[in-house]
Amino acid sequence: MNWSDLMRRLGLKVSGGQRRVLQAKVNELGLDTSHFKQRSPWRKCPDEAIAAVAATSTTLREVVTKLGAAPATGTLSHMAR
């Protein structure tokens, strides 16, 4: 189970904004989510690896692709931040 699975089961639109709202509510209620799968590629990439890829790339999309992530809108905005 992960956040997207939970949103689908609750009949919610799967989006980053909706996930943040849901996470805040879950935290407020003190529910345990330690069993949720962590699928984010950023958890696997140290800052040094991201910096090295960025130094050899000309676009944000290229950075994300070289890191092995899908260049989706959410991924690109996350990387931009």
Tab-separated table of N, CA, C and O in Angstrom:
chain	number	residue	atom	x	y	z
A	1	MET	N	0.858	-1.177	0.000
A	1	MET	CA	0.000	0.000	0.000
A	1	MET	C	0.898	1.232	0.000
A	1	MET	O	1.951	1.249	0.622
A	2	ASN	N	0.468	2.266	-0.707
A	2	ASN	CA	1.135	3.554	-0.667
A	2	ASN	C	0.059	4.647	-0.715
A	2	ASN	O	-1.135	4.348	-0.710
A	3	TRP	N	0.473	5.902	-0.775
A	3	TRP	CA	-0.496	7.007	-0.739
A	3	TRP	C	-1.429	6.982	-1.946
A	3	TRP	O	-2.622	7.250	-1.812
A	4	SER	N	-0.908	6.660	-3.115
A	4	SER	CA	-1.759	6.597	-4.308
A	4	SER	C	-2.808	5.504	-4.177
A	4	SER	O	-3.972	5.707	-4.533
A	5	ASP	N	-2.395	4.346	-3.658
A	5	ASP	CA	-3.354	3.257	-3.432
A	5	ASP	C	-4.467	3.711	-2.490
A	5	ASP	O	-5.647	3.449	-2.740
A	6	LEU	N	-4.090	4.372	-1.411
A	6	LEU	CA	-5.076	4.828	-0.428
A	6	LEU	C	-6.047	5.829	-1.053
A	6	LEU	O	-7.265	5.727	-0.851
A	7	MET	N	-5.518	6.765	-1.844
A	7	MET	CA	-6.397	7.746	-2.483
A	7	MET	C	-7.386	7.059	-3.422
A	7	MET	O	-8.578	7.405	-3.432
A	8	ARG	N	-6.910	6.076	-4.188
A	8	ARG	CA	-7.813	5.344	-5.093
A	8	ARG	C	-8.893	4.612	-4.304
A	8	ARG	O	-10.058	4.622	-4.683
A	9	ARG	N	-8.506	3.955	-3.226
A	9	ARG	CA	-9.482	3.196	-2.419
A	9	ARG	C	-10.520	4.110	-1.774
A	9	ARG	O	-11.649	3.693	-1.543
A	10	LEU	N	-10.115	5.350	-1.498
A	10	LEU	CA	-11.041	6.317	-0.913
A	10	LEU	C	-11.850	7.060	-1.966
A	10	LEU	O	-12.698	7.886	-1.643
A	11	GLY	N	-11.566	6.772	-3.243
A	11	GLY	CA	-12.285	7.424	-4.330
A	11	GLY	C	-11.835	8.861	-4.570
A	11	GLY	O	-12.591	9.660	-5.109
A	12	LEU	N	-10.606	9.177	-4.166
A	12	LEU	CA	-10.083	10.528	-4.332
A	12	LEU	C	-9.241	10.623	-5.602
A	12	LEU	O	-8.687	9.632	-6.069
A	13	LYS	N	-9.136	11.840	-6.139
A	13	LYS	CA	-8.260	12.085	-7.284
A	13	LYS	C	-6.816	11.918	-6.813
A	13	LYS	O	-6.425	12.435	-5.764
A	14	VAL	N	-6.017	11.189	-7.571
A	14	VAL	CA	-4.618	10.963	-7.223
A	14	VAL	C	-3.811	12.164	-7.716
A	14	VAL	O	-3.649	12.360	-8.922
A	15	SER	N	-3.363	12.981	-6.764
A	15	SER	CA	-2.564	14.160	-7.107
A	15	SER	C	-1.685	14.516	-5.916
A	15	SER	O	-1.943	14.100	-4.780
A	16	GLY	N	-0.656	15.295	-6.180
A	16	GLY	CA	0.247	15.704	-5.114
A	16	GLY	C	-0.443	16.549	-4.055
A	16	GLY	O	-0.212	16.372	-2.862
A	17	GLY	N	-1.303	17.445	-4.480
A	17	GLY	CA	-2.024	18.285	-3.524
A	17	GLY	C	-2.946	17.459	-2.641
A	17	GLY	O	-3.006	17.649	-1.421
A	18	GLN	N	-3.658	16.535	-3.270
A	18	GLN	CA	-4.565	15.661	-2.517
A	18	GLN	C	-3.777	14.788	-1.547
A	18	GLN	O	-4.204	14.550	-0.424
A	19	ARG	N	-2.593	14.324	-1.982
A	19	ARG	CA	-1.753	13.499	-1.108
A	19	ARG	C	-1.325	14.287	0.118
A	19	ARG	O	-1.372	13.782	1.234
A	20	ARG	N	-0.928	15.544	-0.072
A	20	ARG	CA	-0.501	16.367	1.065
A	20	ARG	C	-1.641	16.584	2.052
A	20	ARG	O	-1.448	16.526	3.266
A	21	VAL	N	-2.849	16.825	1.547
A	21	VAL	CA	-4.023	17.004	2.417
A	21	VAL	C	-4.289	15.717	3.197
A	21	VAL	O	-4.515	15.741	4.409
A	22	LEU	N	-4.237	14.583	2.496
A	22	LEU	CA	-4.476	13.288	3.132
A	22	LEU	C	-3.407	12.985	4.179
A	22	LEU	O	-3.717	12.542	5.285
A	23	GLN	N	-2.135	13.254	3.845
A	23	GLN	CA	-1.058	13.020	4.805
A	23	GLN	C	-1.234	13.875	6.058
A	23	GLN	O	-1.013	13.403	7.176
A	24	ALA	N	-1.641	15.119	5.889
A	24	ALA	CA	-1.858	16.003	7.049
A	24	ALA	C	-2.965	15.449	7.935
A	24	ALA	O	-2.838	15.442	9.167
A	25	LYS	N	-4.037	14.974	7.325
A	25	LYS	CA	-5.163	14.409	8.097
A	25	LYS	C	-4.730	13.137	8.820
A	25	LYS	O	-5.069	12.932	9.985
A	26	VAL	N	-3.970	12.276	8.143
A	26	VAL	CA	-3.480	11.043	8.751
A	26	VAL	C	-2.566	11.366	9.924
A	26	VAL	O	-2.660	10.752	10.993
A	27	ASN	N	-1.676	12.353	9.751
A	27	ASN	CA	-0.795	12.772	10.854
A	27	ASN	C	-1.596	13.331	12.016
A	27	ASN	O	-1.304	13.048	13.177
A	28	GLU	N	-2.604	14.126	11.698
A	28	GLU	CA	-3.468	14.720	12.727
A	28	GLU	C	-4.157	13.631	13.559
A	28	GLU	O	-4.298	13.755	14.775
A	29	LEU	N	-4.556	12.555	12.897
A	29	LEU	CA	-5.229	11.447	13.574
A	29	LEU	C	-4.258	10.473	14.238
A	29	LEU	O	-4.673	9.575	14.961
A	30	GLY	N	-2.966	10.636	13.955
A	30	GLY	CA	-1.958	9.774	14.566
A	30	GLY	C	-1.948	8.355	14.024
A	30	GLY	O	-1.558	7.423	14.729
A	31	LEU	N	-2.355	8.177	12.768
A	31	LEU	CA	-2.396	6.845	12.171
A	31	LEU	C	-1.001	6.411	11.721
A	31	LEU	O	-0.205	7.219	11.255
A	32	ASP	N	-0.707	5.133	11.850
A	32	ASP	CA	0.595	4.576	11.480
A	32	ASP	C	0.625	4.260	9.989
A	32	ASP	O	-0.208	3.518	9.487
A	33	THR	N	1.595	4.813	9.278
A	33	THR	CA	1.753	4.532	7.852
A	33	THR	C	3.132	3.932	7.570
A	33	THR	O	3.596	3.943	6.430
A	34	SER	N	3.768	3.386	8.585
A	34	SER	CA	5.121	2.838	8.410
A	34	SER	C	5.139	1.653	7.442
A	34	SER	O	6.185	1.336	6.893
A	35	HIS	N	3.990	1.033	7.213
A	35	HIS	CA	3.919	-0.102	6.293
A	35	HIS	C	3.771	0.341	4.838
A	35	HIS	O	3.851	-0.481	3.936
A	36	PHE	N	3.580	1.621	4.585
A	36	PHE	CA	3.454	2.114	3.213
A	36	PHE	C	4.786	1.952	2.503
A	36	PHE	O	5.841	2.178	3.073
A	37	LYS	N	4.732	1.565	1.234
A	37	LYS	CA	5.941	1.411	0.430
A	37	LYS	C	6.466	2.785	0.047
A	37	LYS	O	5.704	3.670	-0.310
A	38	GLN	N	7.771	2.936	0.116
A	38	GLN	CA	8.409	4.172	-0.310
A	38	GLN	C	8.934	3.963	-1.718
A	38	GLN	O	9.869	3.205	-1.932
A	39	ARG	N	8.336	4.622	-2.691
A	39	ARG	CA	8.715	4.412	-4.089
A	39	ARG	C	9.460	5.587	-4.694
A	39	ARG	O	9.818	5.562	-5.844
A	40	SER	N	9.667	6.626	-3.950
A	40	SER	CA	10.288	7.812	-4.518
A	40	SER	C	11.736	7.548	-4.916
A	40	SER	O	12.525	7.085	-4.101
A	41	PRO	N	12.122	7.860	-6.158
A	41	PRO	CA	13.512	7.660	-6.563
A	41	PRO	C	14.466	8.601	-5.846
A	41	PRO	O	15.647	8.351	-5.753
A	42	TRP	N	13.963	9.707	-5.301
A	42	TRP	CA	14.836	10.681	-4.637
A	42	TRP	C	15.382	10.122	-3.333
A	42	TRP	O	16.418	10.550	-2.866
A	43	ARG	N	14.728	9.182	-2.743
A	43	ARG	CA	15.234	8.575	-1.516
A	43	ARG	C	16.491	7.755	-1.807
A	43	ARG	O	17.249	7.449	-0.931
A	44	LYS	N	16.687	7.401	-3.075
A	44	LYS	CA	17.813	6.566	-3.461
A	44	LYS	C	18.978	7.382	-4.025
A	44	LYS	O	20.043	6.851	-4.239
A	45	CYS	N	18.752	8.642	-4.323
A	45	CYS	CA	19.773	9.468	-4.973
A	45	CYS	C	20.375	10.458	-3.991
A	45	CYS	O	19.693	11.390	-3.566
A	46	PRO	N	21.637	10.284	-3.669
A	46	PRO	CA	22.274	11.280	-2.805
A	46	PRO	C	22.437	12.607	-3.558
A	46	PRO	O	22.447	12.641	-4.795
A	47	ASP	N	22.557	13.682	-2.819
A	47	ASP	CA	22.699	15.006	-3.427
A	47	ASP	C	23.859	15.058	-4.420
A	47	ASP	O	23.776	15.718	-5.452
A	48	GLU	N	24.943	14.345	-4.108
A	48	GLU	CA	26.111	14.353	-4.991
A	48	GLU	C	25.777	13.762	-6.363
A	48	GLU	O	26.249	14.248	-7.390
A	49	ALA	N	24.978	12.705	-6.380
A	49	ALA	CA	24.597	12.073	-7.647
A	49	ALA	C	23.712	13.014	-8.456
A	49	ALA	O	23.885	13.142	-9.676
A	50	ILE	N	22.791	13.688	-7.793
A	50	ILE	CA	21.922	14.637	-8.485
A	50	ILE	C	22.750	15.785	-9.044
A	50	ILE	O	22.569	16.202	-10.193
A	51	ALA	N	23.697	16.294	-8.260
A	51	ALA	CA	24.556	17.394	-8.718
A	51	ALA	C	25.392	16.976	-9.928
A	51	ALA	O	25.552	17.756	-10.876
A	52	ALA	N	25.910	15.755	-9.916
A	52	ALA	CA	26.729	15.274	-11.029
A	52	ALA	C	25.903	15.169	-12.310
A	52	ALA	O	26.365	15.558	-13.391
A	53	VAL	N	24.692	14.661	-12.196
A	53	VAL	CA	23.816	14.545	-13.363
A	53	VAL	C	23.412	15.933	-13.849
A	53	VAL	O	23.391	16.205	-15.052
A	54	ALA	N	23.110	16.831	-12.933
A	54	ALA	CA	22.707	18.195	-13.300
A	54	ALA	C	23.828	18.915	-14.046
A	54	ALA	O	23.576	19.689	-14.979
A	55	ALA	N	25.074	18.647	-13.653
A	55	ALA	CA	26.220	19.307	-14.292
A	55	ALA	C	26.394	18.892	-15.746
A	55	ALA	O	26.997	19.628	-16.535
A	56	THR	N	25.871	17.729	-16.105
A	56	THR	CA	26.027	17.237	-17.485
A	56	THR	C	24.717	17.282	-18.270
A	56	THR	O	24.617	16.660	-19.322
A	57	SER	N	23.730	17.998	-17.750
A	57	SER	CA	22.421	18.067	-18.399
A	57	SER	C	22.092	19.514	-18.755
A	57	SER	O	22.590	20.440	-18.138
A	58	THR	N	21.221	19.665	-19.764
A	58	THR	CA	20.826	21.018	-20.171
A	58	THR	C	19.390	21.349	-19.796
A	58	THR	O	19.004	22.511	-19.838
A	59	THR	N	18.592	20.331	-19.433
A	59	THR	CA	17.207	20.577	-19.037
A	59	THR	C	16.879	19.780	-17.780
A	59	THR	O	17.535	18.781	-17.471
A	60	LEU	N	15.867	20.237	-17.085
A	60	LEU	CA	15.395	19.528	-15.901
A	60	LEU	C	14.872	18.150	-16.281
A	60	LEU	O	15.114	17.159	-15.580
A	61	ARG	N	14.194	18.061	-17.399
A	61	ARG	CA	13.675	16.774	-17.881
A	61	ARG	C	14.827	15.784	-18.097
A	61	ARG	O	14.725	14.608	-17.769
A	62	GLU	N	15.928	16.269	-18.619
A	62	GLU	CA	17.088	15.422	-18.850
A	62	GLU	C	17.668	14.912	-17.521
A	62	GLU	O	18.032	13.746	-17.395
A	63	VAL	N	17.722	15.780	-16.520
A	63	VAL	CA	18.214	15.385	-15.192
A	63	VAL	C	17.361	14.258	-14.633
A	63	VAL	O	17.867	13.217	-14.206
A	64	VAL	N	16.065	14.467	-14.654
A	64	VAL	CA	15.129	13.484	-14.091
A	64	VAL	C	15.235	12.153	-14.827
A	64	VAL	O	15.286	11.091	-14.203
A	65	THR	N	15.305	12.204	-16.141
A	65	THR	CA	15.405	10.981	-16.944
A	65	THR	C	16.702	10.235	-16.663
A	65	THR	O	16.702	9.014	-16.495
A	66	LYS	N	17.815	10.958	-16.567
A	66	LYS	CA	19.098	10.320	-16.273
A	66	LYS	C	19.103	9.670	-14.886
A	66	LYS	O	19.817	8.697	-14.656
A	67	LEU	N	18.301	10.202	-13.978
A	67	LEU	CA	18.213	9.632	-12.628
A	67	LEU	C	17.267	8.436	-12.571
A	67	LEU	O	17.121	7.802	-11.532
A	68	GLY	N	16.621	8.143	-13.691
A	68	GLY	CA	15.764	6.963	-13.752
A	68	GLY	C	14.333	7.187	-13.327
A	68	GLY	O	13.591	6.231	-13.110
A	69	ALA	N	13.921	8.441	-13.221
A	69	ALA	CA	12.542	8.738	-12.841
A	69	ALA	C	11.748	9.144	-14.078
A	69	ALA	O	12.313	9.617	-15.061
A	70	ALA	N	10.443	8.958	-14.008
A	70	ALA	CA	9.579	9.391	-15.104
A	70	ALA	C	9.479	10.919	-15.063
A	70	ALA	O	9.281	11.490	-13.989
A	71	PRO	N	9.618	11.585	-16.210
A	71	PRO	CA	9.562	13.045	-16.213
A	71	PRO	C	8.131	13.578	-16.136
A	71	PRO	O	7.681	14.345	-16.982
A	72	ALA	N	7.402	13.179	-15.113
A	72	ALA	CA	6.032	13.617	-14.900
A	72	ALA	C	6.037	15.013	-14.278
A	72	ALA	O	7.038	15.459	-13.722
A	73	THR	N	4.924	15.695	-14.362
A	73	THR	CA	4.810	17.061	-13.844
A	73	THR	C	5.227	17.149	-12.381
A	73	THR	O	5.991	18.033	-11.990
A	74	GLY	N	4.726	16.247	-11.550
A	74	GLY	CA	5.066	16.262	-10.125
A	74	GLY	C	6.535	16.047	-9.866
A	74	GLY	O	7.139	16.692	-9.013
A	75	THR	N	7.132	15.139	-10.618
A	75	THR	CA	8.562	14.852	-10.468
A	75	THR	C	9.389	16.066	-10.866
A	75	THR	O	10.328	16.446	-10.170
A	76	LEU	N	9.018	16.692	-11.973
A	76	LEU	CA	9.758	17.861	-12.440
A	76	LEU	C	9.629	19.032	-11.448
A	76	LEU	O	10.622	19.700	-11.158
A	77	SER	N	8.440	19.255	-10.911
A	77	SER	CA	8.291	20.355	-9.952
A	77	SER	C	9.026	20.059	-8.651
A	77	SER	O	9.590	20.956	-8.044
A	78	HIS	N	9.028	18.798	-8.241
A	78	HIS	CA	9.772	18.412	-7.041
A	78	HIS	C	11.262	18.680	-7.246
A	78	HIS	O	11.922	19.247	-6.378
A	79	MET	N	11.788	18.278	-8.386
A	79	MET	CA	13.204	18.465	-8.661
A	79	MET	C	13.541	19.946	-8.784
A	79	MET	O	14.605	20.385	-8.355
A	80	ALA	N	12.653	20.716	-9.354
A	80	ALA	CA	12.890	22.157	-9.495
A	80	ALA	C	13.046	22.822	-8.129
A	80	ALA	O	13.872	23.709	-7.939
A	81	ARG	N	12.256	22.361	-7.156
A	81	ARG	CA	12.349	22.925	-5.791
A	81	ARG	C	13.657	22.514	-5.168
A	81	ARG	O	14.296	23.210	-4.475
